mmCIF file of C-alpha atoms in Angstrom:
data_model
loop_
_atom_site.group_PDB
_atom_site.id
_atom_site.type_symbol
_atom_site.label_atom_id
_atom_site.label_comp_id
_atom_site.label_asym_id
_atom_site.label_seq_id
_atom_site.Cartn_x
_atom_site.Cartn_y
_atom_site.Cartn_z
ATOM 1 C CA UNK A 33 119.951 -57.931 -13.270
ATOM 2 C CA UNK A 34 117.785 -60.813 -15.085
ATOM 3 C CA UNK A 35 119.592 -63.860 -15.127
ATOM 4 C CA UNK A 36 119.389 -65.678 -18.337
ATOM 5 C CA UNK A 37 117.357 -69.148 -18.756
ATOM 6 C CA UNK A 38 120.038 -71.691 -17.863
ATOM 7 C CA UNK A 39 119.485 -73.700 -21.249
ATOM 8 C CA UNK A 40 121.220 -70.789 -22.799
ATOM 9 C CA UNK A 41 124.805 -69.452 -22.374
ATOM 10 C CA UNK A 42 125.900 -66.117 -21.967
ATOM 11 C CA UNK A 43 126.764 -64.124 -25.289
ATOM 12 C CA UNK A 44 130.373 -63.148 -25.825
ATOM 13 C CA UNK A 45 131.337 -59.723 -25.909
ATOM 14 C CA UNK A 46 129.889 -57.669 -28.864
ATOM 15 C CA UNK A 47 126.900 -60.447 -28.977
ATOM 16 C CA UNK A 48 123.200 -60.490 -28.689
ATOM 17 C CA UNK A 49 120.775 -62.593 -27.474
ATOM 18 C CA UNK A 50 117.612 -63.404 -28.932
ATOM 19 C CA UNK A 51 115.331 -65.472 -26.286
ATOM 20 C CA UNK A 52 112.357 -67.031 -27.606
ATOM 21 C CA UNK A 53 109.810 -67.344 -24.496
ATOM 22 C CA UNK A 54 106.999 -69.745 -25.261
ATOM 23 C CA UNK A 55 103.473 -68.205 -24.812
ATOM 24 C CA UNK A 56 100.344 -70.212 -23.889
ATOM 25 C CA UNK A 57 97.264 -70.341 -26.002
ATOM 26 C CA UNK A 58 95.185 -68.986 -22.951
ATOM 27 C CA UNK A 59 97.755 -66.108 -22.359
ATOM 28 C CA UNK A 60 97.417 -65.173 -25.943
ATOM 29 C CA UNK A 61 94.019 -65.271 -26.279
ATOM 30 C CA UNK A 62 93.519 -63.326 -23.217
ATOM 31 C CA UNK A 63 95.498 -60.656 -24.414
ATOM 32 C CA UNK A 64 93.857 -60.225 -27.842
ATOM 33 C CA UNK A 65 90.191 -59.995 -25.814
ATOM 34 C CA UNK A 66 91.905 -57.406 -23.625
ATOM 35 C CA UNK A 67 93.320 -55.840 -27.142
ATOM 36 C CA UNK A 68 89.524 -55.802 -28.685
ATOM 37 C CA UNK A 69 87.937 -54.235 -25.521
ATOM 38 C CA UNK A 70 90.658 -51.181 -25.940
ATOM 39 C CA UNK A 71 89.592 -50.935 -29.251
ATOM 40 C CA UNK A 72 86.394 -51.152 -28.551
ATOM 41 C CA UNK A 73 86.952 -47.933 -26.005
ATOM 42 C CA UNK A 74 88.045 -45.579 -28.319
ATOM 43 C CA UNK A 75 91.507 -46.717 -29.436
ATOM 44 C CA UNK A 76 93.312 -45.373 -26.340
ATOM 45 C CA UNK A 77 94.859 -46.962 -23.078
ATOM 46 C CA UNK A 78 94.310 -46.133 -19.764
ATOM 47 C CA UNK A 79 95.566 -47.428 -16.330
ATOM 48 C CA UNK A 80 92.843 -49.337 -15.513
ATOM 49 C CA UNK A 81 89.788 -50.075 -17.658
ATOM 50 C CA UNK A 82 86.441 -49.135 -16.935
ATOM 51 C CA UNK A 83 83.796 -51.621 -17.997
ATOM 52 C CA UNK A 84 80.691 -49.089 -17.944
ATOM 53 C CA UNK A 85 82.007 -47.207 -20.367
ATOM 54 C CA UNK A 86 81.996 -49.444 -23.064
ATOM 55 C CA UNK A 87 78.676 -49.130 -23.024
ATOM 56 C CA UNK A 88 77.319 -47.459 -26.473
ATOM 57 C CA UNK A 89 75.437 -43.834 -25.775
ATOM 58 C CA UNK A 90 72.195 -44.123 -27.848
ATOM 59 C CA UNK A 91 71.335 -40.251 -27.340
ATOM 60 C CA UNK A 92 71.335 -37.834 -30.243
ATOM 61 C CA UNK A 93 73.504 -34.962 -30.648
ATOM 62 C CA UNK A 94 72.012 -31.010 -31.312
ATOM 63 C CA UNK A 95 73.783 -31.829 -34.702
ATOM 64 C CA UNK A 96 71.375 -34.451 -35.802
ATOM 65 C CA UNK A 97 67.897 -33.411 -35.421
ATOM 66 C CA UNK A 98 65.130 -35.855 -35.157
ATOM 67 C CA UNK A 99 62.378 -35.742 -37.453
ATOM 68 C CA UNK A 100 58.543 -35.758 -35.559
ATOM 69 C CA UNK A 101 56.351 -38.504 -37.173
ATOM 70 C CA UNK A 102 54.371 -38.169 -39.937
ATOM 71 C CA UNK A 103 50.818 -36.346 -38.982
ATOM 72 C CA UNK A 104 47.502 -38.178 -38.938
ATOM 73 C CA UNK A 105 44.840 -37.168 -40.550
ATOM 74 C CA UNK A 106 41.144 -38.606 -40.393
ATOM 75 C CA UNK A 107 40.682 -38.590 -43.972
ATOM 76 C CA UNK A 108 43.400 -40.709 -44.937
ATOM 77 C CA UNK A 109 42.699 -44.222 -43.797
ATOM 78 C CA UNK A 110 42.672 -47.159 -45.572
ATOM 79 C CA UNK A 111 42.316 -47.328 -49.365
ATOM 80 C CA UNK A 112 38.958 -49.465 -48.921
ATOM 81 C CA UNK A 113 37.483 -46.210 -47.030
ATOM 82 C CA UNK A 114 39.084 -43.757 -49.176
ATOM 83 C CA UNK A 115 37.859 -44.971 -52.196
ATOM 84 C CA UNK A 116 34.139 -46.409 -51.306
ATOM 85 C CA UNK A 117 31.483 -45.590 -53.409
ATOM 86 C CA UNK A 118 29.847 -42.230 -52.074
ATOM 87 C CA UNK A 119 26.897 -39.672 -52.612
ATOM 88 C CA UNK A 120 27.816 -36.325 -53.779
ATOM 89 C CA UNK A 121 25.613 -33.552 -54.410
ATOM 90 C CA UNK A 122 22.920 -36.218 -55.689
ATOM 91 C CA UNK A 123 25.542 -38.061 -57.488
ATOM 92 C CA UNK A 124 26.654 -41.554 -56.877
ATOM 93 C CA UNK A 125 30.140 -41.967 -56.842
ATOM 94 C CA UNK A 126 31.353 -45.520 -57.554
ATOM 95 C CA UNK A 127 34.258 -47.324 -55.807
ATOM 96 C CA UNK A 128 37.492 -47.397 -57.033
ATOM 97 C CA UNK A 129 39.235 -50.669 -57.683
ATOM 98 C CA UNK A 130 41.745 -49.346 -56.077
ATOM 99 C CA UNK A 131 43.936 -52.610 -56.279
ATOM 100 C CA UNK A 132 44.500 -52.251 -59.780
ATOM 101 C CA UNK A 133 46.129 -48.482 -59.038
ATOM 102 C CA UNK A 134 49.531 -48.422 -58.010
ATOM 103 C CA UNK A 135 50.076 -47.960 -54.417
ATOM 104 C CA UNK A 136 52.322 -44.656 -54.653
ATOM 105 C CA UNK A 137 49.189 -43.038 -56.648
ATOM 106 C CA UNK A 138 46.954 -43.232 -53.559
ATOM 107 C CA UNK A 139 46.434 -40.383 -50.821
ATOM 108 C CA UNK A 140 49.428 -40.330 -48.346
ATOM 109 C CA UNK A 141 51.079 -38.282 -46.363
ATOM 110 C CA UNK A 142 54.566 -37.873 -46.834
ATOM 111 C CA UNK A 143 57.671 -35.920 -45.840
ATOM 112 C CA UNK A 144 57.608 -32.661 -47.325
ATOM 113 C CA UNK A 145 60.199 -32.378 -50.012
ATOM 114 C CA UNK A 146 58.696 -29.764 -51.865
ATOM 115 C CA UNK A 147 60.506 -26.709 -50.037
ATOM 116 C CA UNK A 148 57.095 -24.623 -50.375
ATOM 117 C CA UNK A 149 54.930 -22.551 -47.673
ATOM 118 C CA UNK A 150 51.907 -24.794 -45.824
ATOM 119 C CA UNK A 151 48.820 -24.290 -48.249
ATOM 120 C CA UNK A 152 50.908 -24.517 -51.596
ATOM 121 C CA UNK A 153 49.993 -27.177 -54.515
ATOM 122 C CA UNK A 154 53.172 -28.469 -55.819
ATOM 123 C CA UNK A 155 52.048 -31.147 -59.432
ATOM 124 C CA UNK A 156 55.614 -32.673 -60.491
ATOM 125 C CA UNK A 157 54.543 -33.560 -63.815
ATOM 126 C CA UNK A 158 57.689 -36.331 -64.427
ATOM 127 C CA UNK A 159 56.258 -37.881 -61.171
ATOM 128 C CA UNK A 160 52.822 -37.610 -61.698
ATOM 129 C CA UNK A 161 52.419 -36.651 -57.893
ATOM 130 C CA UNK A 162 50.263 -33.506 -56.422
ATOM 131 C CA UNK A 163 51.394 -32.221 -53.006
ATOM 132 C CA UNK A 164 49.328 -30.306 -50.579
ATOM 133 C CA UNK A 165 52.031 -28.517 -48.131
ATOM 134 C CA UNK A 166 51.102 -28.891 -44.631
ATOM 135 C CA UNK A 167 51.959 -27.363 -41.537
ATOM 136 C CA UNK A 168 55.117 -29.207 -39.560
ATOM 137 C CA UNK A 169 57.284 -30.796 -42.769
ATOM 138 C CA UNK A 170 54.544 -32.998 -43.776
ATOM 139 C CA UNK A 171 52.573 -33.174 -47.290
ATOM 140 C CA UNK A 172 49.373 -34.394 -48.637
ATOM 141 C CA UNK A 173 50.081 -36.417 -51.953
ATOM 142 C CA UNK A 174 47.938 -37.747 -54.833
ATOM 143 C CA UNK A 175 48.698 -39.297 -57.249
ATOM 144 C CA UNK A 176 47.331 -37.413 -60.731
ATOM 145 C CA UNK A 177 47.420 -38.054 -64.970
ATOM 146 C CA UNK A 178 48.952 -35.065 -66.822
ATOM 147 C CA UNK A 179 48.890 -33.786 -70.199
ATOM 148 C CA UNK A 180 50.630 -35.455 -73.247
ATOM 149 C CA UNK A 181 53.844 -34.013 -74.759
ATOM 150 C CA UNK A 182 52.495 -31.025 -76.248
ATOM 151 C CA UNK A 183 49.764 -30.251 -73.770
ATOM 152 C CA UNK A 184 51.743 -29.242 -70.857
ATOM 153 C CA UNK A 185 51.895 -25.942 -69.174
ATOM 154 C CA UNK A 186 54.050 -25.262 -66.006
ATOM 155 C CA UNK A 187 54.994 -22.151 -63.803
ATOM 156 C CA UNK A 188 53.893 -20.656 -60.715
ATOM 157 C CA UNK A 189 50.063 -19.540 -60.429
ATOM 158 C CA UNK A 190 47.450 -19.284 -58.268
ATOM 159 C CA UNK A 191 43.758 -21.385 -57.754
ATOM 160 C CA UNK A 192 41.095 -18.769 -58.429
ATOM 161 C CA UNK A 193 38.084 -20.088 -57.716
ATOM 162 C CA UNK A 194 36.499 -23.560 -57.611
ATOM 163 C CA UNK A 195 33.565 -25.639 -58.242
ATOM 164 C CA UNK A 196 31.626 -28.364 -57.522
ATOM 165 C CA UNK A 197 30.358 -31.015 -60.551
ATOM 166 C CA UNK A 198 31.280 -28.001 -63.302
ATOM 167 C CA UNK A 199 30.092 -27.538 -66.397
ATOM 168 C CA UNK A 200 33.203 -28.649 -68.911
ATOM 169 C CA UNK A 201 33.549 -26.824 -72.530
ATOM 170 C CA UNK A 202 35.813 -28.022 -74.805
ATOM 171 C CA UNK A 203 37.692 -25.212 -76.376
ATOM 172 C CA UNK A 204 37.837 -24.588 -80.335
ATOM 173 C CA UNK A 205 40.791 -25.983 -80.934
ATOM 174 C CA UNK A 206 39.701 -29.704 -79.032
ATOM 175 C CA UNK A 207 36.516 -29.878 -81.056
ATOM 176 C CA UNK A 208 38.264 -29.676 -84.181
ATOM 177 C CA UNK A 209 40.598 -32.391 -83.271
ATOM 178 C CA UNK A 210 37.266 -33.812 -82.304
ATOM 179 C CA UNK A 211 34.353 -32.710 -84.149
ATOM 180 C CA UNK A 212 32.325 -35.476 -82.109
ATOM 181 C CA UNK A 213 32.515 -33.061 -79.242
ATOM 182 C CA UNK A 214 30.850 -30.014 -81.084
ATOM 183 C CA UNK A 215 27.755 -31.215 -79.114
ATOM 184 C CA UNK A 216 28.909 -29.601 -75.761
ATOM 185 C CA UNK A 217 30.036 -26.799 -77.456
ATOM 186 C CA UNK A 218 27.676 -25.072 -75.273
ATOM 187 C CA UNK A 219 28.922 -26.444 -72.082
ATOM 188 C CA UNK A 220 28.286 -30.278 -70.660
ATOM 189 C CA UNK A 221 26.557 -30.459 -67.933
ATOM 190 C CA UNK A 222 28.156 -31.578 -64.315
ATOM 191 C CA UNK A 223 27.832 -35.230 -63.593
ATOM 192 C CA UNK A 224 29.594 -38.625 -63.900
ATOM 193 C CA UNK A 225 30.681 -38.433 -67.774
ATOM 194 C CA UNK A 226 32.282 -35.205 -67.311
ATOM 195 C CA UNK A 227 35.273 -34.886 -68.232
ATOM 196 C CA UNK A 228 36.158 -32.638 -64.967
ATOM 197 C CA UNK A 229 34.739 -34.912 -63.098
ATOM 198 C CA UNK A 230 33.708 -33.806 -59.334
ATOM 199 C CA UNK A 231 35.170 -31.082 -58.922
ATOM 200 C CA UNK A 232 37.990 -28.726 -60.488
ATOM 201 C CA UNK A 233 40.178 -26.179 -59.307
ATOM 202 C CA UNK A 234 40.648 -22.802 -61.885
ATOM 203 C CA UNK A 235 44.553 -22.225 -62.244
ATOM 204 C CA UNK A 236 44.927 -18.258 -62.840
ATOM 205 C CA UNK A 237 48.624 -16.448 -64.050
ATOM 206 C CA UNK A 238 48.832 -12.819 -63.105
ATOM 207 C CA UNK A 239 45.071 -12.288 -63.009
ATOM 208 C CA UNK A 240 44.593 -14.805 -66.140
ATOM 209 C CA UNK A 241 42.748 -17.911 -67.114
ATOM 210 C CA UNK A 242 45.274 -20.194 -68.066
ATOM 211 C CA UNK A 243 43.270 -22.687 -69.315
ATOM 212 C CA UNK A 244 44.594 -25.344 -67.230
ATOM 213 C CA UNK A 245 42.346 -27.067 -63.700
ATOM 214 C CA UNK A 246 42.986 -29.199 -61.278
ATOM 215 C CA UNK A 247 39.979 -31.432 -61.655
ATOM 216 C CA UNK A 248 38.090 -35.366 -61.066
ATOM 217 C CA UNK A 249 38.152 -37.770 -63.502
ATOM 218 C CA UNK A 250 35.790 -40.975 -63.871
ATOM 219 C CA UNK A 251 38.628 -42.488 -65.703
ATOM 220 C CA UNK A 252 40.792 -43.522 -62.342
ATOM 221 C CA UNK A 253 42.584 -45.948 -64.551
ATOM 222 C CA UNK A 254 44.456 -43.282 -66.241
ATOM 223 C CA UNK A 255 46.052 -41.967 -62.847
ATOM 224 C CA UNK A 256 49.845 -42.015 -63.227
ATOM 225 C CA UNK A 257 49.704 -41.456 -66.822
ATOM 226 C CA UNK A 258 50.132 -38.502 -69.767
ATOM 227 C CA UNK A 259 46.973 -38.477 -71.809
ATOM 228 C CA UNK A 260 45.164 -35.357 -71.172
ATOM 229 C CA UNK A 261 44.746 -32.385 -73.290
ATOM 230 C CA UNK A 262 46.863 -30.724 -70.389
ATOM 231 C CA UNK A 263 44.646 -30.876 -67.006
ATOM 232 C CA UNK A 264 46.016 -32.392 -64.011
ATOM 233 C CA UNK A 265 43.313 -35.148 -62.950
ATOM 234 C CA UNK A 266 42.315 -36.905 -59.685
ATOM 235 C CA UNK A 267 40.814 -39.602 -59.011
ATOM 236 C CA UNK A 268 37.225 -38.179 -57.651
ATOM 237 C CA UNK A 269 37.481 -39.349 -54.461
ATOM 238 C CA UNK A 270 40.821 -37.096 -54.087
ATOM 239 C CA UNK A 271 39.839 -34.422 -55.813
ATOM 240 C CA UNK A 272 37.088 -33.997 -53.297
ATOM 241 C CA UNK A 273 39.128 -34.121 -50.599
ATOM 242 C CA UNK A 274 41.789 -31.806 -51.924
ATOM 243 C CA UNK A 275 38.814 -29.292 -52.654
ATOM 244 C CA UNK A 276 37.492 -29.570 -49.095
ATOM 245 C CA UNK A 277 40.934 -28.369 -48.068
ATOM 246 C CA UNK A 278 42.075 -25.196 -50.444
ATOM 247 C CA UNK A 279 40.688 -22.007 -49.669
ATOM 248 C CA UNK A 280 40.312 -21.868 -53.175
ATOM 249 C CA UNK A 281 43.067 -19.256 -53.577
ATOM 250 C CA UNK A 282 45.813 -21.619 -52.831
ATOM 251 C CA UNK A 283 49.440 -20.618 -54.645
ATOM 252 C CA UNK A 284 49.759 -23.441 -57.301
ATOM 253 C CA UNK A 285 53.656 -24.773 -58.532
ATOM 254 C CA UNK A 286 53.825 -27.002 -61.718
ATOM 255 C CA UNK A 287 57.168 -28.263 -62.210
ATOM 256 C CA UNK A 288 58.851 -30.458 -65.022
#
């Protein structure tokens, strides 16, 4: 049996003792770091403690897959090489200022968020974004101006053909909004003032024209905005690349 400390005397019978035993400040601190490092092991106690593992495991789990990096692509540099002045088809394409565009407008590649096959143009109209679905989760985007309230049109379709520096017609209904334009009634001739710009891209519904492309624009400054007559347009530099990498029957999604 313990004997008691000798400053105290012994408790008559039916009594208790309460002893107060004075700890250090190094005892207690040693035994709240010895406290943490339990903690710190997984809140359990063992007989001894192993120091190794309290080392943190910075391997994955099958449950948590890791994403491969986002795909490189030669044509999708820098925006001073992207959008440089070029020579197309005898045309000279000017520079973009490319500075005064927002950066999320310009060509990227992204993570796929679009849930579509490789090959399929997805335009998100409220985001004024195209996406080119690529092989391995990643996307092509660009940024693109839509149509004004009114002038929208969205659904699944298909590209059915395409062409380079195309002839643009207004349609009735545009030239008498605009009688200015009954001069091209006949068609306006491919070049730098046309409205299609560089190239455009034929959207077709169940074997039908439905009026709406995927075309250039000179007018880069309205990129990100709603002013067309219900086109989707590129900058030209984009639109030329996205042409050079459709097969021209590419599905097409247009969402709100």
């Amino acid at each position: 049996m313990r004997e008691l400390p000798q400053s105290l005397t012994p408790p008559s019978s039916g009594e208790t003792v309460e002893t107060e035993v004075p700890l250090s400040r190094r005892a207690m601190l040693s035994g709240m770091g010895a406290m943490a490092l339990l903690g710190m092991a997984g809140c359990s106690t063992t007989d001894t403690l192993d120091l190794p593992q309290l080392q943190i495991d910075d391997t994955t789990t099958g449950s948590v897959p890791i994403r491969p990096a986002i795909s490189v692509d030669k044509n999708i540099t820098g925006p001073d090489v992207m959008y440089a002045a070029l020579t197309d088809n005898g045309f000279q394409v000017p520079a973009v200022p490319y500075q005064k565009i927002k950066p999320e407008f310009r060509r990227q590649i992204v993570v796929d968020k679009t849930g579509e096959a490789p090959g399929t143009i997805v335009v998100h109209l409220q985001e004024r974004m195209l996406y080119l679905v690529q092989p391995g989760g990643d996307a092509i985007r660009y940024g693109v101006g839509i149509g004004k309230d009114g002038f929208r049109w969205s659904g699944r379709a298909n590209i059915q053909y395409g062409k380079e520096w195309p002839v643009w017609t207004p349609p009735p209904e545009m030239v008498k909004r605009k009688p200015e334009l009954v001069k091209w009634q006949g068609g306006q001739p491919g070049g730098l003032t046309n409205p299609l710009g560089a190239r455009a891209l034929y959207i077709y519904q169940n074997g039908k024209d439905t009026g709406y492309r995927i075309h250039g624009s000179p007018e880069w400054w309205t990129i990100g905005q709603a002013m067309s007559s219900g086109c989707v347009r590129l900058i030209n530099q984009d639109i030329i690349d996205l042409y050079n990498r459709v097969s021209k029957k590419n599905p097409v999604v247009v969402v709100v």
